[in-house]
Coordinates of C-alpha atoms in Angstrom, one line a residue:
M909 CA 61.5 -76.9 -53.7
T910 CA 63.7 -74.8 -55.5
A911 CA 66.4 -76.9 -57.0
D912 CA 68.0 -80.4 -56.5
F913 CA 71.9 -80.7 -56.2
D914 CA 74.2 -83.8 -55.4
A915 CA 76.1 -81.5 -52.5
I916 CA 75.2 -78.6 -50.6
V917 CA 77.7 -77.1 -49.0
V918 CA 76.5 -74.4 -45.9
G919 CA 79.4 -71.6 -45.6
S920 CA 82.1 -70.3 -48.2
G921 CA 85.0 -69.5 -46.2
M922 CA 88.2 -71.7 -45.3
S923 CA 86.3 -75.1 -45.2
G924 CA 83.3 -74.2 -47.3
G925 CA 85.5 -73.7 -50.2
W926 CA 87.5 -76.7 -49.9
A927 CA 84.5 -78.8 -49.7
A928 CA 83.0 -77.5 -52.6
K929 CA 86.0 -77.2 -54.6
E930 CA 86.9 -81.2 -53.6
L931 CA 82.9 -82.3 -54.2
A932 CA 83.2 -80.1 -58.1
E933 CA 85.7 -81.6 -59.1
R934 CA 84.6 -85.1 -58.5
G935 CA 81.5 -84.1 -60.8
L936 CA 78.8 -83.7 -58.3
K937 CA 76.7 -80.7 -58.6
T938 CA 77.3 -78.6 -55.9
L939 CA 75.4 -75.7 -54.4
V940 CA 76.9 -73.2 -52.0
I941 CA 75.1 -71.2 -49.4
E942 CA 76.5 -68.1 -48.1
R943 CA 74.6 -66.0 -45.6
G944 CA 76.4 -62.7 -46.3
R945 CA 76.7 -60.3 -49.2
H946 CA 78.5 -61.1 -52.7
I947 CA 82.5 -59.9 -52.6
E948 CA 84.0 -60.0 -56.0
H949 CA 87.7 -60.8 -55.6
G950 CA 89.6 -57.8 -56.1
A951 CA 86.9 -55.6 -57.2
D952 CA 85.7 -55.3 -53.7
Y953 CA 89.2 -55.0 -51.9
T954 CA 90.7 -51.8 -50.9
D955 CA 94.2 -52.7 -51.0
F956 CA 95.1 -50.5 -53.9
K957 CA 93.6 -47.2 -52.8
A958 CA 96.2 -44.8 -51.2
P959 CA 95.2 -43.2 -47.9
W960 CA 94.2 -39.8 -49.7
E961 CA 91.5 -42.0 -51.8
L962 CA 89.6 -43.1 -48.7
P963 CA 87.3 -41.1 -46.8
N964 CA 88.5 -39.2 -44.1
L965 CA 92.0 -40.6 -44.8
D966 CA 90.7 -43.9 -43.3
A967 CA 89.6 -42.5 -40.2
V968 CA 85.7 -43.8 -39.4
P969 CA 83.2 -41.5 -37.2
E970 CA 82.5 -42.8 -33.9
R971 CA 79.0 -43.7 -34.3
E972 CA 80.0 -46.1 -37.7
Q973 CA 83.1 -47.9 -36.1
V974 CA 83.4 -51.5 -36.1
H975 CA 85.8 -52.9 -33.6
Y976 CA 87.8 -55.8 -33.7
G977 CA 90.2 -57.5 -31.2
G978 CA 89.4 -54.6 -29.2
R979 CA 90.1 -51.8 -31.4
A980 CA 88.1 -49.5 -33.9
L981 CA 89.1 -50.5 -37.4
P982 CA 90.1 -47.8 -40.2
A983 CA 87.7 -47.6 -43.0
S984 CA 89.7 -49.8 -45.7
M985 CA 89.7 -52.9 -43.1
A986 CA 86.3 -52.7 -41.5
H987 CA 84.1 -53.4 -44.8
F988 CA 84.8 -57.6 -43.9
R989 CA 83.3 -56.8 -40.4
I990 CA 80.0 -57.3 -39.2
K991 CA 78.3 -54.6 -36.6
E992 CA 77.8 -56.5 -33.9
D993 CA 74.7 -55.1 -32.4
E994 CA 73.1 -55.9 -35.8
H995 CA 73.9 -59.8 -34.8
P996 CA 73.3 -60.5 -31.3
Y997 CA 74.0 -63.5 -29.2
S998 CA 74.0 -63.7 -25.4
V999 CA 76.6 -65.0 -22.7
A1000 CA 76.5 -66.7 -19.4
E1001 CA 77.0 -64.2 -16.2
G1002 CA 80.5 -63.8 -15.5
K1003 CA 81.7 -65.4 -18.4
P1004 CA 82.6 -63.5 -21.5
F1005 CA 82.8 -64.4 -24.6
R1006 CA 83.5 -62.9 -28.2
W1007 CA 82.5 -64.1 -30.9
F1008 CA 83.9 -62.7 -34.6
R1009 CA 82.0 -62.9 -37.9
G1010 CA 82.7 -63.0 -41.3
Y1011 CA 79.4 -62.7 -43.2
H1012 CA 80.3 -62.1 -46.8
L1013 CA 81.2 -64.4 -49.9
G1014 CA 84.6 -66.2 -49.1
G1015 CA 83.9 -65.7 -44.8
R1016 CA 86.8 -65.5 -42.8
S1017 CA 89.5 -66.7 -45.1
L1018 CA 89.7 -63.2 -46.3
M1019 CA 90.5 -62.2 -42.6
W1020 CA 92.7 -64.6 -41.2
A1021 CA 96.1 -64.0 -40.3
R1022 CA 97.2 -66.9 -42.5
Q1023 CA 99.7 -68.9 -40.3
S1024 CA 99.4 -72.7 -41.0
Y1025 CA 100.8 -75.5 -39.1
R1026 CA 100.0 -79.1 -39.0
M1027 CA 98.9 -80.7 -35.9
S1028 CA 101.3 -83.7 -34.9
E1029 CA 100.8 -87.2 -33.9
M1030 CA 100.8 -85.9 -30.4
D1031 CA 98.1 -83.9 -30.4
F1032 CA 96.2 -86.3 -32.1
E1033 CA 97.0 -88.8 -29.2
A1034 CA 96.7 -86.3 -26.1
N1035 CA 92.9 -86.7 -25.5
K1036 CA 93.3 -90.3 -25.0
K1037 CA 96.8 -90.3 -23.4
D1038 CA 95.6 -87.6 -20.8
G1039 CA 91.8 -88.4 -20.2
Y1040 CA 90.5 -85.2 -21.3
G1041 CA 87.7 -85.0 -24.2
N1042 CA 86.9 -87.9 -26.8
D1043 CA 89.6 -89.8 -28.2
W1044 CA 90.2 -88.5 -32.0
P1045 CA 88.8 -91.3 -34.3
I1046 CA 91.7 -90.2 -36.7
R1047 CA 95.4 -90.2 -36.4
Y1048 CA 98.4 -87.8 -38.3
G1049 CA 98.8 -90.7 -40.7
D1050 CA 95.3 -90.4 -41.9
L1051 CA 95.3 -86.6 -42.3
A1052 CA 99.1 -86.6 -43.4
P1053 CA 98.5 -87.1 -47.6
W1054 CA 95.7 -84.3 -47.2
Y1055 CA 97.9 -81.9 -45.8
D1056 CA 100.4 -82.8 -48.5
H1057 CA 97.4 -81.8 -50.9
V1058 CA 96.0 -78.8 -49.3
E1059 CA 99.7 -77.4 -49.0
R1060 CA 100.5 -77.6 -52.3
F1061 CA 97.4 -76.1 -53.7
A1062 CA 97.2 -73.2 -50.9
G1063 CA 100.8 -72.2 -51.0
I1064 CA 102.4 -72.5 -47.9
S1065 CA 105.8 -71.0 -47.4
G1066 CA 107.9 -72.1 -44.8
Q1067 CA 111.1 -74.0 -43.2
A1068 CA 111.3 -77.1 -42.7
E1069 CA 112.6 -77.8 -39.2
G1070 CA 112.5 -81.8 -38.5
L1071 CA 110.6 -81.3 -35.2
P1072 CA 107.8 -84.0 -34.2
Q1073 CA 105.7 -81.8 -32.6
L1074 CA 105.5 -79.2 -35.9
P1075 CA 105.6 -81.7 -38.6
D1076 CA 106.9 -80.2 -41.7
G1077 CA 105.0 -79.9 -45.1
Q1078 CA 105.2 -78.9 -48.3
F1079 CA 106.6 -75.5 -48.3
Q1080 CA 107.2 -72.4 -51.0
P1081 CA 110.6 -70.9 -50.3
P1082 CA 110.3 -69.4 -46.9
M1083 CA 110.3 -65.5 -46.0
E1084 CA 113.2 -64.5 -44.5
L1085 CA 114.0 -63.3 -40.4
N1086 CA 115.4 -59.8 -40.0
C1087 CA 119.0 -59.2 -38.1
V1088 CA 117.0 -58.9 -34.7
E1089 CA 115.0 -62.2 -35.3
E1090 CA 118.2 -63.9 -36.2
V1091 CA 120.0 -62.6 -33.1
F1092 CA 116.9 -63.5 -30.7
R1093 CA 117.0 -67.2 -32.3
D1094 CA 120.9 -67.6 -31.9
R1095 CA 120.7 -66.6 -28.6
L1096 CA 117.5 -68.7 -27.4
H1097 CA 118.9 -71.9 -28.9
E1098 CA 122.0 -71.1 -26.5
A1099 CA 120.3 -70.4 -23.4
Y1100 CA 117.3 -73.0 -24.3
P1101 CA 118.8 -75.9 -26.8
T1102 CA 115.5 -77.7 -26.9
R1103 CA 113.7 -74.3 -28.1
R1104 CA 113.5 -73.4 -31.5
L1105 CA 112.7 -70.2 -33.2
T1106 CA 111.8 -70.6 -37.3
I1107 CA 110.1 -68.2 -39.6
G1108 CA 106.2 -67.9 -39.3
R1109 CA 104.3 -70.9 -41.9
C1110 CA 102.3 -68.4 -43.7
A1111 CA 99.8 -69.0 -46.9
H1112 CA 101.4 -66.7 -49.1
L1113 CA 102.7 -67.5 -52.5
T1114 CA 106.6 -67.0 -52.7
Q1115 CA 107.3 -69.2 -55.9
P1116 CA 103.9 -69.5 -57.3
T1117 CA 103.1 -73.0 -59.4
E1118 CA 101.5 -73.0 -62.9
E1119 CA 98.4 -74.3 -61.0
Q1120 CA 98.0 -71.3 -59.0
Q1121 CA 99.3 -68.9 -61.7
A1122 CA 96.2 -70.7 -63.8
L1123 CA 93.9 -69.2 -61.2
G1124 CA 95.2 -65.8 -61.2
R1125 CA 97.6 -65.6 -58.3
G1126 CA 100.8 -64.0 -58.0
E1127 CA 103.9 -63.7 -55.8
C1128 CA 103.5 -61.8 -52.4
Q1129 CA 104.6 -58.3 -52.9
A1130 CA 105.4 -58.0 -49.2
R1131 CA 102.8 -55.0 -48.7
S1132 CA 101.4 -56.3 -45.6
L1133 CA 97.5 -55.1 -46.5
C1134 CA 96.3 -58.5 -46.1
P1135 CA 93.3 -57.3 -44.3
R1136 CA 92.2 -55.1 -47.2
G1137 CA 91.8 -58.3 -49.5
C1138 CA 94.8 -59.1 -51.7
S1139 CA 94.1 -58.5 -55.4
Y1140 CA 97.4 -60.2 -56.3
G1141 CA 95.6 -63.6 -55.0
A1142 CA 98.7 -63.7 -53.1
Y1143 CA 97.5 -65.2 -49.9
F1144 CA 95.5 -68.2 -49.5
S1145 CA 91.4 -67.4 -49.6
S1146 CA 88.4 -69.4 -51.0
L1147 CA 87.7 -66.4 -53.4
S1148 CA 91.5 -66.5 -54.9
A1149 CA 91.8 -70.1 -55.0
T1150 CA 89.5 -72.8 -54.0
L1151 CA 85.9 -71.3 -55.3
P1152 CA 87.6 -70.2 -58.6
A1153 CA 88.9 -73.7 -58.9
A1154 CA 85.5 -75.3 -58.5
R1155 CA 84.0 -73.0 -60.8
K1156 CA 86.3 -73.9 -63.6
T1157 CA 84.5 -77.9 -63.4
G1158 CA 81.1 -76.4 -64.2
N1159 CA 79.6 -77.9 -61.2
L1160 CA 79.4 -74.9 -58.7
T1161 CA 76.4 -73.0 -58.0
V1162 CA 76.7 -70.1 -55.5
V1163 CA 74.2 -68.4 -53.5
T1164 CA 74.6 -65.3 -51.3
D1165 CA 72.3 -63.2 -48.7
E1166 CA 70.8 -66.6 -47.9
I1167 CA 70.9 -67.5 -44.2
G1168 CA 71.3 -71.5 -43.1
H1169 CA 68.2 -71.8 -41.0
S1170 CA 68.1 -75.5 -40.4
V1171 CA 68.9 -78.9 -41.9
V1172 CA 66.0 -80.6 -43.4
H1173 CA 65.6 -84.4 -42.1
D1174 CA 63.6 -86.8 -43.9
P1175 CA 62.1 -89.8 -41.3
A1176 CA 61.5 -92.1 -44.2
T1177 CA 65.2 -92.4 -45.1
G1178 CA 66.8 -91.5 -42.1
K1179 CA 68.8 -88.9 -44.0
A1180 CA 69.1 -85.4 -44.6
S1181 CA 66.9 -83.9 -47.9
G1182 CA 68.0 -80.6 -47.7
V1183 CA 68.7 -77.1 -46.2
R1184 CA 66.0 -74.5 -45.5
V1185 CA 67.4 -70.9 -45.9
V1186 CA 66.2 -67.6 -45.0
D1187 CA 66.6 -64.8 -47.6
A1188 CA 68.5 -62.3 -45.9
V1189 CA 66.8 -59.2 -47.5
T1190 CA 63.0 -60.4 -48.1
R1191 CA 63.3 -62.9 -45.2
E1192 CA 61.5 -65.8 -47.6
H1193 CA 62.1 -69.3 -46.5
K1194 CA 62.8 -71.9 -49.0
V1195 CA 64.4 -75.4 -49.1
Y1196 CA 67.2 -76.4 -51.5
T1197 CA 67.4 -80.1 -51.5
G1198 CA 70.9 -82.4 -52.2
R1199 CA 72.1 -85.7 -51.6
I1200 CA 74.6 -84.7 -49.1
V1201 CA 74.8 -81.6 -47.1
F1202 CA 78.3 -80.1 -45.7
L1203 CA 78.2 -77.7 -43.0
C1204 CA 81.1 -75.1 -42.8
A1205 CA 79.4 -72.2 -41.2
S1206 CA 82.1 -72.0 -38.3
A1207 CA 82.1 -74.0 -35.0
I1208 CA 79.4 -72.1 -33.5
G1209 CA 77.5 -71.2 -36.5
S1210 CA 77.2 -74.5 -37.8
A1211 CA 76.2 -75.8 -34.2
Q1212 CA 73.5 -73.2 -34.3
I1213 CA 72.0 -74.6 -37.4
M1214 CA 71.9 -78.4 -35.9
L1215 CA 70.4 -77.1 -33.0
N1216 CA 67.7 -75.7 -34.9
S1217 CA 67.2 -78.1 -36.7
R1218 CA 64.7 -80.2 -34.6
S1219 CA 62.1 -82.7 -35.2
E1220 CA 60.2 -85.6 -34.0
K1221 CA 63.5 -87.8 -34.5
F1222 CA 65.5 -85.3 -33.2
P1223 CA 64.1 -82.8 -30.6
T1224 CA 66.9 -81.3 -29.3
G1225 CA 68.7 -81.0 -32.9
I1226 CA 69.9 -82.9 -35.6
A1227 CA 72.1 -85.9 -35.2
N1228 CA 72.2 -85.3 -31.2
S1229 CA 71.1 -88.5 -29.7
S1230 CA 74.3 -88.2 -28.0
D1231 CA 73.5 -84.9 -26.2
M1232 CA 77.0 -83.5 -27.5
L1233 CA 75.9 -81.3 -29.8
G1234 CA 76.9 -77.9 -28.5
R1235 CA 79.4 -79.2 -26.0
N1236 CA 82.9 -78.7 -25.9
L1237 CA 83.5 -75.3 -27.3
M1238 CA 87.1 -74.4 -27.1
D1239 CA 89.3 -71.7 -28.4
H1240 CA 93.1 -70.9 -27.9
V1241 CA 94.3 -69.3 -24.9
S1242 CA 95.6 -66.1 -25.7
G1243 CA 96.6 -62.5 -24.8
L1244 CA 99.8 -64.3 -23.3
G1245 CA 103.4 -63.1 -23.7
A1246 CA 105.9 -60.2 -23.6
N1247 CA 107.4 -57.3 -25.0
G1248 CA 110.8 -55.6 -25.3
Y1249 CA 113.6 -53.8 -26.8
L1250 CA 116.9 -54.6 -28.2
P1251 CA 119.8 -51.8 -28.1
G1252 CA 122.0 -51.4 -31.1
Y1253 CA 121.7 -52.4 -34.9
A1254 CA 120.7 -48.9 -35.9
D1255 CA 122.5 -49.3 -39.1
Q1256 CA 120.2 -52.5 -40.1
Y1257 CA 116.8 -52.4 -41.6
Y1258 CA 114.8 -54.8 -43.5
K1259 CA 112.9 -54.6 -46.8
G1260 CA 109.2 -54.3 -47.4
R1261 CA 106.7 -55.2 -44.8
R1262 CA 106.8 -59.0 -44.5
P1263 CA 103.4 -60.5 -43.9
T1264 CA 104.5 -62.9 -41.0
G1265 CA 106.4 -63.1 -38.2
F1266 CA 108.4 -66.1 -36.4
Y1267 CA 107.3 -68.9 -34.7
I1268 CA 108.4 -70.9 -31.4
P1269 CA 106.7 -74.2 -31.3
R1270 CA 105.5 -75.7 -28.1
F1271 CA 108.3 -77.2 -25.8
R1272 CA 106.1 -77.8 -22.5
N1273 CA 105.3 -81.7 -22.0
V1274 CA 107.3 -82.2 -25.1
T1275 CA 111.2 -81.6 -24.2
E1276 CA 110.6 -79.6 -20.6
D1277 CA 108.0 -80.6 -18.3
A1278 CA 105.2 -78.4 -16.7
D1279 CA 102.4 -78.8 -13.8
F1280 CA 99.8 -78.8 -16.2
V1281 CA 99.0 -81.0 -19.5
R1282 CA 99.5 -80.2 -23.1
G1283 CA 101.1 -76.3 -24.0
Y1284 CA 101.5 -73.7 -26.3
G1285 CA 103.4 -72.0 -28.7
F1286 CA 104.7 -68.2 -29.3
Q1287 CA 104.1 -66.3 -32.6
G1288 CA 106.2 -62.9 -32.5
G1289 CA 108.1 -60.5 -34.3
A1290 CA 111.0 -57.7 -34.4
S1291 CA 110.8 -54.6 -36.2
R1292 CA 111.7 -50.8 -35.8
G1293 CA 110.0 -48.0 -34.9
D1294 CA 108.3 -45.8 -37.6
W1295 CA 107.1 -42.1 -37.9
R1296 CA 103.8 -43.0 -35.8
R1297 CA 106.0 -43.3 -32.8
G1298 CA 105.8 -39.4 -32.9
G1299 CA 103.1 -39.5 -30.4
G1300 CA 105.7 -39.8 -27.4
Q1301 CA 108.5 -37.7 -28.7
I1302 CA 110.0 -34.8 -27.2
G1303 CA 110.5 -31.6 -30.0
I1304 CA 108.6 -29.7 -32.5
G1305 CA 108.5 -28.8 -36.1
A1306 CA 110.9 -29.3 -38.3
E1307 CA 113.5 -30.8 -35.9
L1308 CA 110.9 -33.2 -35.0
K1309 CA 109.9 -34.2 -38.6
Q1310 CA 113.2 -34.8 -39.3
D1311 CA 114.2 -37.0 -36.5
L1312 CA 111.0 -38.9 -37.3
R1313 CA 112.5 -40.0 -40.7
T1314 CA 115.1 -41.9 -39.0
P1315 CA 113.9 -45.3 -38.1
G1316 CA 113.1 -46.0 -34.3
G1317 CA 114.8 -48.6 -32.1
W1318 CA 114.0 -52.4 -32.3
S1319 CA 111.5 -53.9 -30.5
V1320 CA 110.0 -57.4 -30.5
W1321 CA 106.8 -59.2 -29.3
L1322 CA 105.8 -62.7 -28.5
A1323 CA 102.4 -63.9 -28.0
G1324 CA 101.3 -67.1 -26.9
F1325 CA 98.5 -69.4 -27.6
G1326 CA 97.8 -71.9 -25.4
E1327 CA 95.7 -75.4 -26.0
M1328 CA 92.2 -75.1 -24.1
L1329 CA 90.8 -78.4 -22.8
P1330 CA 87.7 -80.0 -24.2
N1331 CA 85.1 -79.1 -21.5
P1332 CA 81.4 -80.4 -21.7
D1333 CA 80.5 -77.8 -19.7
N1334 CA 81.6 -75.3 -22.3
R1335 CA 78.7 -75.2 -24.6
V1336 CA 76.4 -73.5 -26.9
T1337 CA 72.7 -73.7 -26.6
L1338 CA 69.4 -71.9 -28.4
H1339 CA 68.0 -69.0 -26.4
P1340 CA 64.7 -70.0 -25.1
N1341 CA 62.6 -67.2 -26.4
K1342 CA 64.8 -64.5 -28.1
V1343 CA 65.3 -64.6 -31.9
D1344 CA 67.1 -62.7 -34.5
K1345 CA 65.3 -60.3 -37.1
W1346 CA 65.1 -63.1 -39.2
G1347 CA 63.4 -65.2 -36.6
I1348 CA 66.0 -67.5 -35.8
P1349 CA 66.7 -68.3 -32.3
L1350 CA 69.7 -66.5 -31.0
L1351 CA 72.7 -68.6 -29.6
H1352 CA 73.6 -68.4 -25.8
I1353 CA 77.0 -69.0 -25.1
D1354 CA 78.5 -70.5 -21.9
C1355 CA 82.0 -70.7 -21.8
A1356 CA 85.1 -70.2 -19.5
Y1357 CA 88.6 -71.4 -18.9
G1358 CA 89.2 -74.2 -16.2
E1359 CA 92.4 -74.4 -14.0
N1360 CA 94.7 -75.8 -16.2
D1361 CA 94.1 -73.4 -19.0
L1362 CA 94.9 -70.8 -16.2
K1363 CA 97.9 -72.5 -14.9
M1364 CA 99.6 -73.0 -18.6
A1365 CA 98.8 -68.9 -19.2
R1366 CA 100.4 -68.0 -16.2
Q1367 CA 103.2 -70.1 -17.3
A1368 CA 103.3 -68.9 -20.9
N1369 CA 103.9 -65.4 -19.4
R1370 CA 106.9 -66.0 -17.2
D1371 CA 108.5 -68.3 -20.1
A1372 CA 107.7 -65.5 -22.7
V1373 CA 109.6 -62.8 -20.2
D1374 CA 112.6 -65.4 -19.3
M1375 CA 113.5 -66.0 -22.8
L1376 CA 113.4 -62.3 -23.7
K1377 CA 115.7 -61.3 -20.8
A1378 CA 118.2 -64.4 -21.6
A1379 CA 118.3 -63.3 -25.2
G1380 CA 119.4 -59.8 -24.0
F1381 CA 116.5 -57.7 -24.4
Q1382 CA 115.7 -54.6 -21.9
G1383 CA 112.3 -53.0 -20.9
V1384 CA 110.9 -56.5 -20.8
R1385 CA 107.3 -56.5 -19.8
E1386 CA 104.5 -59.2 -19.6
R1387 CA 101.4 -58.4 -22.2
G1388 CA 98.8 -58.8 -19.5
D1389 CA 98.2 -60.4 -15.9
E1390 CA 95.1 -62.5 -17.3
P1391 CA 94.6 -63.8 -20.8
H1392 CA 91.9 -62.5 -23.1
E1393 CA 88.8 -63.8 -22.6
P1394 CA 87.6 -67.3 -24.3
G1395 CA 87.0 -66.2 -28.5
R1396 CA 89.3 -63.6 -28.8
A1397 CA 91.9 -65.6 -30.4
I1398 CA 89.1 -66.4 -33.2
H1399 CA 90.2 -70.0 -33.2
E1400 CA 87.0 -71.3 -31.6
M1401 CA 86.4 -75.1 -32.1
G1402 CA 84.5 -78.2 -30.7
T1403 CA 80.7 -78.4 -30.5
V1404 CA 80.1 -80.8 -33.3
G1405 CA 82.9 -82.9 -32.4
M1406 CA 84.5 -86.2 -33.9
G1407 CA 84.4 -89.4 -31.8
R1408 CA 84.8 -93.1 -31.9
D1409 CA 81.6 -93.6 -29.6
P1410 CA 78.1 -92.6 -31.1
K1411 CA 77.2 -92.0 -27.4
T1412 CA 79.7 -89.8 -26.5
S1413 CA 80.7 -87.9 -30.1
V1414 CA 78.5 -86.5 -33.2
L1415 CA 81.0 -86.9 -36.0
N1416 CA 82.9 -90.2 -36.8
G1417 CA 86.3 -90.7 -38.4
F1418 CA 85.2 -89.2 -42.0
N1419 CA 83.0 -86.4 -40.5
Q1420 CA 79.6 -87.8 -41.0
A1421 CA 77.2 -87.3 -38.2
H1422 CA 76.7 -90.6 -36.6
D1423 CA 73.1 -90.5 -36.8
V1424 CA 72.5 -89.1 -40.0
P1425 CA 74.9 -90.9 -42.9
N1426 CA 75.0 -88.1 -45.1
L1427 CA 75.6 -85.2 -43.2
F1428 CA 79.2 -84.0 -42.8
V1429 CA 80.8 -81.3 -40.9
T1430 CA 84.2 -79.8 -41.6
D1431 CA 85.0 -76.6 -40.1
G1432 CA 86.1 -75.8 -36.7
A1433 CA 83.0 -77.5 -35.0
C1434 CA 84.4 -81.1 -35.7
M1435 CA 87.5 -80.4 -33.9
A1436 CA 87.6 -82.9 -30.6
S1437 CA 91.0 -80.8 -29.3
T1438 CA 92.9 -77.4 -30.0
A1439 CA 96.4 -78.6 -30.1
C1440 CA 98.3 -75.3 -29.6
Q1441 CA 98.8 -74.4 -33.6
N1442 CA 96.5 -72.0 -35.8
P1443 CA 93.8 -74.7 -36.8
S1444 CA 92.9 -73.2 -40.6
L1445 CA 95.4 -75.6 -42.2
T1446 CA 93.7 -78.6 -40.2
Y1447 CA 90.2 -77.3 -41.4
M1448 CA 91.4 -77.4 -44.9
A1449 CA 93.0 -80.8 -44.5
I1450 CA 89.7 -82.4 -42.9
S1451 CA 87.3 -80.6 -45.5
A1452 CA 89.5 -82.2 -48.4
R1453 CA 89.3 -85.5 -46.9
A1454 CA 85.8 -85.6 -45.8
A1455 CA 84.6 -84.5 -49.2
H1456 CA 86.4 -86.9 -51.0
H1457 CA 85.1 -89.5 -48.7
A1458 CA 81.5 -88.5 -49.2
A1459 CA 82.0 -88.6 -53.2
E1460 CA 83.2 -92.2 -52.8
F1461 CA 80.3 -93.2 -50.6
L1462 CA 77.7 -91.6 -52.6
K1463 CA 79.4 -93.4 -55.9
E1464 CA 79.4 -96.7 -54.1
G1465 CA 75.6 -96.1 -52.7
K1466 CA 76.8 -96.3 -49.0
I1467 CA 74.8 -92.8 -48.2

């Protein structure tokens, strides 16, 4: 045993940072375990490097390329991504799945698109009403004050719209739509009165508070270099916000390059006594002990740790008396939408590189019926072509260069994100005989869309095309005939789901394991359904709420 802590948090990203902050601020000596390398906020970013300061003008040799979302990343963005061939997993035959990971301090809070939307009452009620999945053990009212709490601290810019399917929050001033987006908004509302277009709600500071400034965070500069890291701390990440706040308490310890192997279960007490880790460099095994354990290693990562936590009491994984551990893996249905262009407006442009687009909230099965359950929203944006359009431009020499100094025409894109239904047959398991280089069993992923998901995808494409045409856009094309494979939205959820019944779920309404009262899971694994909104804000609120209750339970001697 190397150390004793009040709380151990596995994972340092979106959920782990929030758990650490809330636990440390309540006086708990808190350990954060990160499997990847240390990242220093600011110093390890590339957002201040000019193109000529980057190797090969930001190009990467083919043999060294890291791919993300189907494309090779430039050197300035690849430093936060793993090389997947060094971290293998297997998938069921004929069921492709993409698992994107961020193995470094801060995790995927340094890699997200920063879109921040609340789930609504209809989202928390959906499973019970239509019978798919377990009834959520909480409702919107349980989470609303925690949404308030995390929005004020993180800093979310956005516009209040008064829509029941997209609750308003504690917003900093919104960013502005450009002229063509305003045209699209007005024409869309005229053609479809129940559909709304609003500026994207994003975790970027537009009016920093004193608390945010005290952490060294500043206003967004509209550079749109976010994937390189933001030295201004303008966008929310655990490195810019939650972990610095936790450090201020003096109660935080962070270790990096230590891989969560399993949760140690004490049969005498029925509780988790600590976390076993493998040193990523030396491959040495050791155990950290703690009074409570929070797993925040991502939906699939946390499930892997729990499945690997086998004992006489839990031969198929810790807290798995329900046999639901690893089941109900979900992602958003993505790869949907359409593109088009709008003639005119050649005398208008926009300032800076706004780091968000617009959002069209869900309308199917809200104000408009459908032949499927649940629904989808659309993200999008309008912009003018820049000099990079030259690849398809006719001309040569000075005449071509001069032409490319003039902005191109206006185009718009719509990208749909649909709600994937819970299905216990969509699951992750441990490979029976393959291990990684640290001796940890590889994950096997068996996940595919159902008929409802595919119906939704087809309708989302039709709706996207119809909306653009109704607004006068030309050259409108669907983005694709089929949705992306699951995992491509990078919104994986489920596997350690919340529920009311210990026989059909792993966690209760406080994110406690039914079987192990001092084990909490607050990342995407805990989600009983996906809704169609980007989920990170909900992870934050759930993590803050669970950490508060865990500290209270510990204080009261209930765990």
